[in-house]
Tab-separated table of C-alpha atoms and ligand atoms in Angstrom:
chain	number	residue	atom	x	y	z
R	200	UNK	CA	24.511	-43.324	11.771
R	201	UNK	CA	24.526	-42.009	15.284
R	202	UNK	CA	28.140	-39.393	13.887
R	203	UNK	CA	26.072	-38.375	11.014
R	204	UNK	CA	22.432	-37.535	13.232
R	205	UNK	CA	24.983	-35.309	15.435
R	206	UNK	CA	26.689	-33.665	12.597
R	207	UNK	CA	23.409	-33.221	10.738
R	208	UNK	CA	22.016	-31.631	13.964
R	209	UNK	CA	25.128	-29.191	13.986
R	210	UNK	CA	24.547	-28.437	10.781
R	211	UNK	CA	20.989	-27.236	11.675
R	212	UNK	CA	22.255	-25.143	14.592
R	213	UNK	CA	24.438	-23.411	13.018
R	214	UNK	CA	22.011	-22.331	10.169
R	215	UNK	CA	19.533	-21.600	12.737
R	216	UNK	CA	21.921	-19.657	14.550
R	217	UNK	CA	22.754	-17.852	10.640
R	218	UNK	CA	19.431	-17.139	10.037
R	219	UNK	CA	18.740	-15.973	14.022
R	220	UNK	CA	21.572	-13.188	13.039
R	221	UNK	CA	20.672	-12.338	9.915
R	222	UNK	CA	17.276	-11.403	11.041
R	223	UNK	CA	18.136	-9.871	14.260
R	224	UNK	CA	20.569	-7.812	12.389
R	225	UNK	CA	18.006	-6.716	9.124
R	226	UNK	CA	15.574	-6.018	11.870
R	227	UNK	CA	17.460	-3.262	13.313
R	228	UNK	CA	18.495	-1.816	9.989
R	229	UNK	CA	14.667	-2.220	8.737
R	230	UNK	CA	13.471	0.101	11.594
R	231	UNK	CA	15.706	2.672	11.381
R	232	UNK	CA	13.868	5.882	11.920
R	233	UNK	CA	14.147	8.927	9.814
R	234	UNK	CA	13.382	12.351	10.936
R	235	UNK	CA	12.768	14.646	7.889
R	236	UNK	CA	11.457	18.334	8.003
R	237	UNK	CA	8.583	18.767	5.497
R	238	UNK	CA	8.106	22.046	3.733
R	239	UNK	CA	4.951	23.631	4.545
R	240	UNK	CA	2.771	23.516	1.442
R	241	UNK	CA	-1.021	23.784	0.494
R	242	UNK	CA	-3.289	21.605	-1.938
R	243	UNK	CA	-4.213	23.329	-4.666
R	244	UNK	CA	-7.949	22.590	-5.391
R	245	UNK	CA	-8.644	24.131	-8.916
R	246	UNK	CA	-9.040	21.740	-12.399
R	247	UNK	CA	-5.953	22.352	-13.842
R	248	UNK	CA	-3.909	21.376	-10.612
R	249	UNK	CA	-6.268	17.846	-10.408
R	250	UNK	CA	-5.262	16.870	-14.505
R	251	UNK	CA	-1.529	17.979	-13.921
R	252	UNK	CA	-1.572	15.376	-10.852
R	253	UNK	CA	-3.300	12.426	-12.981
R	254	UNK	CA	-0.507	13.144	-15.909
R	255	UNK	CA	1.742	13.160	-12.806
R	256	UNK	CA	0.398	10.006	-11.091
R	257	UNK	CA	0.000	8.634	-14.725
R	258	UNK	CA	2.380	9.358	-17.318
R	259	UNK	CA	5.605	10.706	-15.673
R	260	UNK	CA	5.650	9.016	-12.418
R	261	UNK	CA	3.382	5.887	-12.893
R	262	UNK	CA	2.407	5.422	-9.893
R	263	UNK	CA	-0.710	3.448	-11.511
R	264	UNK	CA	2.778	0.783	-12.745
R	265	UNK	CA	3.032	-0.807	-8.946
R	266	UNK	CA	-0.416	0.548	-6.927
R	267	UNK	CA	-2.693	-0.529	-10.003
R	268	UNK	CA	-5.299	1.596	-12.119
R	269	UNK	CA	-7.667	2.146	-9.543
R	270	UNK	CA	-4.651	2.891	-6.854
R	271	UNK	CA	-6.037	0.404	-4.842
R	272	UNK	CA	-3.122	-1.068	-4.069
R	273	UNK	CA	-2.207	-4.980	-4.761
R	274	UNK	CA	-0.057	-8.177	-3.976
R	275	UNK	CA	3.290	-6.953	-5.239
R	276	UNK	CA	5.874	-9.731	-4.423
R	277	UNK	CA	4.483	-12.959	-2.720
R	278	UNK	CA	8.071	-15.351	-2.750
R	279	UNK	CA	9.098	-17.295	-0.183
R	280	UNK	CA	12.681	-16.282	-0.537
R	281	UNK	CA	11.897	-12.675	-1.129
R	282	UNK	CA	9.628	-11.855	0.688
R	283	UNK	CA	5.790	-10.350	0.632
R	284	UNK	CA	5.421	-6.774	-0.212
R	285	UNK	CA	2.026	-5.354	-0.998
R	286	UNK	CA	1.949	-2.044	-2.612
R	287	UNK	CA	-0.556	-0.305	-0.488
R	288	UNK	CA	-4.346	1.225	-1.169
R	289	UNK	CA	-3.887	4.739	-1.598
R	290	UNK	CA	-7.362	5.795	-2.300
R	291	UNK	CA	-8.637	6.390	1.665
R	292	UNK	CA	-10.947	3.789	0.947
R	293	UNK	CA	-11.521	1.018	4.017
R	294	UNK	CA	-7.881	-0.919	4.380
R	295	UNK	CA	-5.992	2.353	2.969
R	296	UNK	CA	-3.325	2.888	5.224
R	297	UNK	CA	-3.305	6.938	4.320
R	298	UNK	CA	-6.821	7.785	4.928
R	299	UNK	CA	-6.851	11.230	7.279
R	300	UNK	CA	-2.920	11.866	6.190
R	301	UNK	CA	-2.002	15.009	6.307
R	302	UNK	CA	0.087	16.937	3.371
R	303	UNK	CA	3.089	16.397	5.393
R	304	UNK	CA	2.258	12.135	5.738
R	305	UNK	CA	1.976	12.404	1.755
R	306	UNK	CA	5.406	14.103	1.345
R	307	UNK	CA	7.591	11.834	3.984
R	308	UNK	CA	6.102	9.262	2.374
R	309	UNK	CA	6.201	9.984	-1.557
R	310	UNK	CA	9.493	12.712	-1.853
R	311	UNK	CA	10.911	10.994	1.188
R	312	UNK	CA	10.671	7.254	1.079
R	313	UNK	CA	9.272	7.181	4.996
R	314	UNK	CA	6.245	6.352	6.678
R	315	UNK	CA	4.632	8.344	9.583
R	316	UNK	CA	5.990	6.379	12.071
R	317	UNK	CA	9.624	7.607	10.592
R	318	UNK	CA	10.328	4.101	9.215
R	319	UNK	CA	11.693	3.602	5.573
R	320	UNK	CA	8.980	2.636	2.732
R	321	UNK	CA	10.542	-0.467	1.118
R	322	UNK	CA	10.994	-0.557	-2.682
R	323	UNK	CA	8.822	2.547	-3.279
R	324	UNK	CA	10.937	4.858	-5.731
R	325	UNK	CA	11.261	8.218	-3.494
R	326	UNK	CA	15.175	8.474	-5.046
R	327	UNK	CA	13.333	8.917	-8.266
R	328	UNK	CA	10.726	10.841	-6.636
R	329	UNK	CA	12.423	13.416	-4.423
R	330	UNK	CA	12.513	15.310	-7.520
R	331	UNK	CA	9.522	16.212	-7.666
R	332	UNK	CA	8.554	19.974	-7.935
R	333	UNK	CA	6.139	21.438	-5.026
R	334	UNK	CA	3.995	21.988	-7.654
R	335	UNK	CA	3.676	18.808	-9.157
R	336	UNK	CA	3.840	17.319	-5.864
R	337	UNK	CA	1.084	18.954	-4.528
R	338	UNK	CA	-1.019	18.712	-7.494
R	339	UNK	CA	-0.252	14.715	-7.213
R	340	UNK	CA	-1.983	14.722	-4.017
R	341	UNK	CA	-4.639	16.383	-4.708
R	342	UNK	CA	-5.419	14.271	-7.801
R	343	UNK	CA	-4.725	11.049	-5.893
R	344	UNK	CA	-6.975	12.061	-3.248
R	345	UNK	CA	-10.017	13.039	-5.497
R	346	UNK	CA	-10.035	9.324	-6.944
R	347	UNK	CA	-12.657	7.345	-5.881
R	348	UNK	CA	-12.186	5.206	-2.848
R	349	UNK	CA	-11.588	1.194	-3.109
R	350	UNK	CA	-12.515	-1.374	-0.687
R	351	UNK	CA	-9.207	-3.297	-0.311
R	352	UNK	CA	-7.221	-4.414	2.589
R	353	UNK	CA	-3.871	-5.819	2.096
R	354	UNK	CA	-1.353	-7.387	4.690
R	355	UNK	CA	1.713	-5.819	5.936
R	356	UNK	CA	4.898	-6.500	4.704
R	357	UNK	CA	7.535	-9.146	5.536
R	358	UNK	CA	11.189	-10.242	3.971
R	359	UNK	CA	12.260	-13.470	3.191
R	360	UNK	CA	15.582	-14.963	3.933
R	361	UNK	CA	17.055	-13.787	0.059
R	362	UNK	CA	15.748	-10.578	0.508
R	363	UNK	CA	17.507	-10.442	3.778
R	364	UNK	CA	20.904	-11.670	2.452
R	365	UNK	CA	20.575	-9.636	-0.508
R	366	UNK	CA	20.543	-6.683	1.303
R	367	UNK	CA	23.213	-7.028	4.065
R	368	UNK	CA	25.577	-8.154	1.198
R	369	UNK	CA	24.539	-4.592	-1.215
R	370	UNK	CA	23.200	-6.167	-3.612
R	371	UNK	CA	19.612	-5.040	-2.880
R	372	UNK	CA	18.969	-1.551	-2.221
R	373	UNK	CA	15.507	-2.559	-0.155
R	374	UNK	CA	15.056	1.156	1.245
R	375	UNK	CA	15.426	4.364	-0.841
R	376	UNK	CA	15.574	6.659	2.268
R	377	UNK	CA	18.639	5.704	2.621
R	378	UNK	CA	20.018	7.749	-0.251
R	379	UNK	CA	17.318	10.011	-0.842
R	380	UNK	CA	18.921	13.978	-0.097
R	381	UNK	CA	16.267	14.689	2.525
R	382	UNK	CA	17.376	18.360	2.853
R	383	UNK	CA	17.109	19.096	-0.959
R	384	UNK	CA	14.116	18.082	-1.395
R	385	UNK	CA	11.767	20.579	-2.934
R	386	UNK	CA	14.266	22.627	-3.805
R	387	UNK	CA	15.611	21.105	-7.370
R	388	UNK	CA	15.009	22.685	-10.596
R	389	UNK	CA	16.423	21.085	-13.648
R	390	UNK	CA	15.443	21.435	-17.710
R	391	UNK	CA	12.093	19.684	-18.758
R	392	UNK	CA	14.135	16.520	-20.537
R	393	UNK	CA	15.863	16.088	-17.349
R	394	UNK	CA	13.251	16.199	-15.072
R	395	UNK	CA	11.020	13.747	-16.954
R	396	UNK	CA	13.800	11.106	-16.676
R	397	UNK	CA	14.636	11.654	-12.942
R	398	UNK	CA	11.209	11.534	-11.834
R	399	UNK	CA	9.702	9.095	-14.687
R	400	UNK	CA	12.415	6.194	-13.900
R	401	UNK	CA	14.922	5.966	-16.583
R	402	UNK	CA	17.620	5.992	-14.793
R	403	UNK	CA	16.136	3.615	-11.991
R	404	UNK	CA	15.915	0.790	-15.091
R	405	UNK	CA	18.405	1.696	-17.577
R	406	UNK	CA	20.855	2.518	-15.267
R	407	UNK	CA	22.629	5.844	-13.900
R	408	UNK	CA	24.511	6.193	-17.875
R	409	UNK	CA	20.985	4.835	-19.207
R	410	UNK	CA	23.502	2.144	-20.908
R	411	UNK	CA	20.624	-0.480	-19.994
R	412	UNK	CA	21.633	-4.186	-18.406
R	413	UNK	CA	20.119	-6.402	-15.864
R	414	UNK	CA	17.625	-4.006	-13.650
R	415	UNK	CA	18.759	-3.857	-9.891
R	416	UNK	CA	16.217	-5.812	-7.761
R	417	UNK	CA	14.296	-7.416	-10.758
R	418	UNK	CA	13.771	-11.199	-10.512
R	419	UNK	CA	16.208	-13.171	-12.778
R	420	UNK	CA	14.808	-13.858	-16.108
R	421	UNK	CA	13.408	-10.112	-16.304
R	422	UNK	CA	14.597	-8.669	-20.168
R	423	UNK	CA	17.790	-6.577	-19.485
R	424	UNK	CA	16.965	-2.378	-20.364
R	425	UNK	CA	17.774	-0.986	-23.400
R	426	UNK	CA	20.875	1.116	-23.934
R	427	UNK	CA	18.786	4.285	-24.324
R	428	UNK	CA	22.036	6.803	-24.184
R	429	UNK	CA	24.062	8.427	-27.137
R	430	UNK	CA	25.700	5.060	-27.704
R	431	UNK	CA	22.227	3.153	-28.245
R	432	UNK	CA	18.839	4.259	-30.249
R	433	UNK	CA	21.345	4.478	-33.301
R	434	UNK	CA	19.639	5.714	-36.325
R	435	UNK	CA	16.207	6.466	-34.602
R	436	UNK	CA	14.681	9.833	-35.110
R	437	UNK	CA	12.417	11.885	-32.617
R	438	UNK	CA	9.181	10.027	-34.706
R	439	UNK	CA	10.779	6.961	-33.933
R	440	UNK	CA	10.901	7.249	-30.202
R	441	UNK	CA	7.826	9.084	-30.322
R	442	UNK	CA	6.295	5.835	-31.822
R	443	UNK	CA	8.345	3.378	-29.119
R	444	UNK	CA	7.252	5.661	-26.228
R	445	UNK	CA	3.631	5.701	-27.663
R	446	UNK	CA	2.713	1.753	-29.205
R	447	UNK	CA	5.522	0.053	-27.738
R	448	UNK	CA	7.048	-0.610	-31.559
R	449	UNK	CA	10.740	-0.622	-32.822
R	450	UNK	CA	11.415	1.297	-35.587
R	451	UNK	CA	11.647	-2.544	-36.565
R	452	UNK	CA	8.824	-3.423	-35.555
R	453	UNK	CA	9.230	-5.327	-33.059
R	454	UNK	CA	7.440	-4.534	-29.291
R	455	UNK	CA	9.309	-3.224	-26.327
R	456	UNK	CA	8.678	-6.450	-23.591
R	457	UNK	CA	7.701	-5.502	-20.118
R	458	UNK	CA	8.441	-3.893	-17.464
R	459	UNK	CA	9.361	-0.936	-20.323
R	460	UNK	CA	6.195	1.177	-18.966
R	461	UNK	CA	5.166	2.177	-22.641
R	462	UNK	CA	1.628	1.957	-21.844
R	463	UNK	CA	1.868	4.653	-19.487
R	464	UNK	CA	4.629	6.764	-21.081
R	465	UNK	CA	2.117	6.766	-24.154
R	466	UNK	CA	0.277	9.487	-22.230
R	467	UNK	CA	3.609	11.419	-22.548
R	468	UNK	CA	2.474	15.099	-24.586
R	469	UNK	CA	4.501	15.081	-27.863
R	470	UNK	CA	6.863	18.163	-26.222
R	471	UNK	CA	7.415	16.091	-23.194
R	472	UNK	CA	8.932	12.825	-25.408
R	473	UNK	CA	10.456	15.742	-27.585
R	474	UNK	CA	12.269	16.866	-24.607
R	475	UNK	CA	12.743	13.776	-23.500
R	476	UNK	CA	14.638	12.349	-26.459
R	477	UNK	CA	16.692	15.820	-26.767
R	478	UNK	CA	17.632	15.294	-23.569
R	479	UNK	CA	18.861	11.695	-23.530
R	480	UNK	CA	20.829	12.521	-26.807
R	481	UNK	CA	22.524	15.341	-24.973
R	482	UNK	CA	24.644	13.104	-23.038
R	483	UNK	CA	24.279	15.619	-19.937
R	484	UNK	CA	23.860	12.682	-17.637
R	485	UNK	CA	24.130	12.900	-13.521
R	486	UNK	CA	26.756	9.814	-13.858
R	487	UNK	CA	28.896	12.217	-16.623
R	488	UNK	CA	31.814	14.036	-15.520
R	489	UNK	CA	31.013	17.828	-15.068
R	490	UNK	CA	27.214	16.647	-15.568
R	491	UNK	CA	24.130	18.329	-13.652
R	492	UNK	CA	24.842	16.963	-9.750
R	493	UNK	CA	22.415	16.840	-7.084
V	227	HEC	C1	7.996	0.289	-8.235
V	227	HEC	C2	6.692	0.229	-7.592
V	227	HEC	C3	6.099	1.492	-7.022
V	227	HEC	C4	5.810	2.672	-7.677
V	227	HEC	C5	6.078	3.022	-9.131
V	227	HEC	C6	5.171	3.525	-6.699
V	227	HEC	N1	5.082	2.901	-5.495
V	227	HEC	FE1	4.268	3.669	-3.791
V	227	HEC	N2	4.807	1.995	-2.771
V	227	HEC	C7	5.368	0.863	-3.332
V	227	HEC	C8	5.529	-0.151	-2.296
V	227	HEC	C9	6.102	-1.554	-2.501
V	227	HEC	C10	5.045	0.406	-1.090
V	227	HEC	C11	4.984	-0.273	0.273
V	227	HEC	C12	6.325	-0.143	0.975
V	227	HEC	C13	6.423	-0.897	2.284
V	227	HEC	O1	5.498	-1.623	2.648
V	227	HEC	O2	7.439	-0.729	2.950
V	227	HEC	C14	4.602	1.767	-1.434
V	227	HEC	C15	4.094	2.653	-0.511
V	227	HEC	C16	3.559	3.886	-0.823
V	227	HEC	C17	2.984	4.809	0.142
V	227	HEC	C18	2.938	4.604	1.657
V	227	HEC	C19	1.688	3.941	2.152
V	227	HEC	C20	1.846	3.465	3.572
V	227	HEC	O3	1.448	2.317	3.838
V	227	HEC	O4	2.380	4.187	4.421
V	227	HEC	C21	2.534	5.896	-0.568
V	227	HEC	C22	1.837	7.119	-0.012
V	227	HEC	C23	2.849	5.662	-1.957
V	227	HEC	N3	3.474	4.442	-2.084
V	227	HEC	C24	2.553	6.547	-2.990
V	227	HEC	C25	3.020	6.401	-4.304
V	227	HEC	C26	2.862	7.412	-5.329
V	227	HEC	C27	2.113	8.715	-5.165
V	227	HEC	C28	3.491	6.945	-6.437
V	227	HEC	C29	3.724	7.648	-7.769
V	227	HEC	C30	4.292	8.982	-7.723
V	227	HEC	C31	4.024	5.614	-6.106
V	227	HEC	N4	3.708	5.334	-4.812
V	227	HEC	C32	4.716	4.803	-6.988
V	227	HEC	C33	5.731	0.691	-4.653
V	227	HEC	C34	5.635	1.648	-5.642
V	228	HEC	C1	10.475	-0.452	-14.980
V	228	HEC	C2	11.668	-0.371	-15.805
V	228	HEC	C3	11.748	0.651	-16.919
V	228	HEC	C4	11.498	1.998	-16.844
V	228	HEC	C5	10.977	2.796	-15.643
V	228	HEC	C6	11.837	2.548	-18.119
V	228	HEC	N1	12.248	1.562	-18.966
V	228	HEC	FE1	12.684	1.770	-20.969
V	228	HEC	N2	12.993	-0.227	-21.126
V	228	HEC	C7	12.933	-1.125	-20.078
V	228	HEC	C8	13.246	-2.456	-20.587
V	228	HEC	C9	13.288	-3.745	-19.787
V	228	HEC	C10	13.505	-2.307	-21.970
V	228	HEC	C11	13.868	-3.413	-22.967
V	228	HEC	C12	12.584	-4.028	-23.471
V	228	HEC	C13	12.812	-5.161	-24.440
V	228	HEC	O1	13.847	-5.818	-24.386
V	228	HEC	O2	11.932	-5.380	-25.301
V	228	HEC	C14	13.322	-0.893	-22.269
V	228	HEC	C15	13.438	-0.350	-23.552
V	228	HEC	C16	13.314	0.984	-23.844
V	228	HEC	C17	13.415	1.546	-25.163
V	228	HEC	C18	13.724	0.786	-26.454
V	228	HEC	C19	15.156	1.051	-26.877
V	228	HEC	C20	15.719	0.070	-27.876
V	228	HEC	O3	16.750	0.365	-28.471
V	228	HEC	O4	15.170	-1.046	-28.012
V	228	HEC	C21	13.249	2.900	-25.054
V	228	HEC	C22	13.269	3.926	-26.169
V	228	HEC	C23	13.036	3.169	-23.649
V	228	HEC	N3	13.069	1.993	-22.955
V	228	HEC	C24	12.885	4.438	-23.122
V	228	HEC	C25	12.627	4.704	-21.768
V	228	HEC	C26	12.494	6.025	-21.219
V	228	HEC	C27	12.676	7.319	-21.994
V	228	HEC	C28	12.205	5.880	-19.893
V	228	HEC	C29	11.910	6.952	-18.863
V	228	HEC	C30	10.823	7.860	-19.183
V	228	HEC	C31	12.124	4.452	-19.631
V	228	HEC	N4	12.428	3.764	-20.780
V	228	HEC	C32	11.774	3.904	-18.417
V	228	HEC	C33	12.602	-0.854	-18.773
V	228	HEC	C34	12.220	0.389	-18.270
């Protein structure tokens, strides 16, 4: 009894010592600071601008997806082995975390995955982001900040012990600004079809050859993406995409489960899914040999 108290105690020590590491050592990489130079832009303040950043906000990058209608912000992940994440209240309103930011706050934090205090925003897609134009990046801003402002507070984040492990062993890519291209950003151009599947998550869920599988950083039991490249979608037309992207309906009629975003990528203009759908039949894929790069 007394050998099995002292090896059960050991036992404890050395997971306490484990978990003591593991912590110390995500708590260094968590707080790494990033120093990226903003370009010096201006909010545009004219109607056209303010409905480019809703579509923006809405359809393409669906923002509305993780920080709610109202961008309020909500509970995002509340799991004692992951972790709790709140995605924050955007709107200025009392609790928001970006009331008073400057244009330069807004870009660290939204093309650059980084907070002001240089620390890394955790889970917030700035690798799909940091493709934004100026121009739609600006007009974002000045759409989200025009929204009226919500009364919510929400704590600060904190990782659980899986979330920890996950990371140190790969497997969860917790921070993308630490493989967003800082210096390009701003300065990308790319074709209409290609642009609206960079910046509207495709790739982040169907994978870098949109082949579809389990989504990185899901929880298990989350329905694997679609194989949406030239080896999937066989025998769909544009209409029938159209209709998918729009209601959520196969061409058989059954309906795309969540987290497929169709509710928002219904807001999609018909020569946005057009370009979309001639784009992801091209085959002209980053992951593709002699494909576009950067
Ligand atoms: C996949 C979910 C997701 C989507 C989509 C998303 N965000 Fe976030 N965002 C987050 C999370 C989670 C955080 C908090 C990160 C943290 O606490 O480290 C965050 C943080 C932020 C912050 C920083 C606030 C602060 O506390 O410093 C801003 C600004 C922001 N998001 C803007 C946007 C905008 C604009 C869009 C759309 C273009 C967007 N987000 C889309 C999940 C998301
Ligand atoms: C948040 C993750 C996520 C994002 C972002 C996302 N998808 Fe999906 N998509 C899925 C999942 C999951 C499925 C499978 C749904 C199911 O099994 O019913 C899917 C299914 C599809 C389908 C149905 C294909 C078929 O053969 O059944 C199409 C079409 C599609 N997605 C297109 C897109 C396009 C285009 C984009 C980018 C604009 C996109 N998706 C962005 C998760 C996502």
């Amino acid at each position: 009894m007394r050998r099995l108290g002292r090896w059960f105690l050991g036992f404890l020590l050395v997971i306490a010592g484990a978990l003591g590491a593991l912590y110390g050592y995500t708590a260094l990489r968590f707080n790494r600071s990033y120093d990226v130079a903003t370009r010096p832009l201006t909010l545009p303040t004219d109607s056209a601008s303010l409905a480019r950043g809703q579509h923006v906000a809405t359809a393409i990058g669906k923002c509305v997806d993780c920080h709610t209608a109202d961008l309020g912000g909500k509970v995002f992940i509340d799991d004692k082995a992951l972790g709790y994440i709140v995605t924050p209240n955007l709107t200025g309103g009392p609790g928001s975390p970006v009331a008073g930011w400057a244009l330069a706050d807004w870009d660290r934090a939204i093309r650059h995955g980084v907070r002001p205090n240089h620390r890394g925003l955790a889970i917030m897609p700035a690798e799909e982001y940091q493709y934004f134009t100026d121009a739609d990046f600006t007009a974002l801003v000045a759409y989200i900040t025009s929204v009226p402002k919500v009364d919510r507070s929400l704590p600060g984040r904190t990782f659980g012990p899986m979330a920890r492990a996950l990371y140190v062993a790969g497997k969860l890519p917790l921070f993308p600004a630490e493989v967003v291209k800082h210096d390009s950003v701003g300065r990308h151009s790319f074709p209409e079809g290609e642009y609206l599947a960079r910046t509207g998550g495709c790739f982040a869920c169907h994978g870098v050859t949109l082949a579809g599988g389990a989504i990185v950083g899901m929880p298990p039991g989350t329905p694997p993406a679609a194989n949406i490249s030239t080896t999937g979608m066989i025998n769909w037309t544009l209409a029938d995409f159209t209709t998918a992207l729009r209601t959520g309906k196969r061409p058989d009629g059954s309906t795309l489960k969540a987290p497929m975003p169709w509710k928002l990528t219904a807001n999609l203009t018909d020569a946005e899914i057009e370009a979309l759908w001639n784009y992801l039949r091209s085959g002209n894929y980053p992951s593709q040999a002699g494909g576009p790069k950067s």
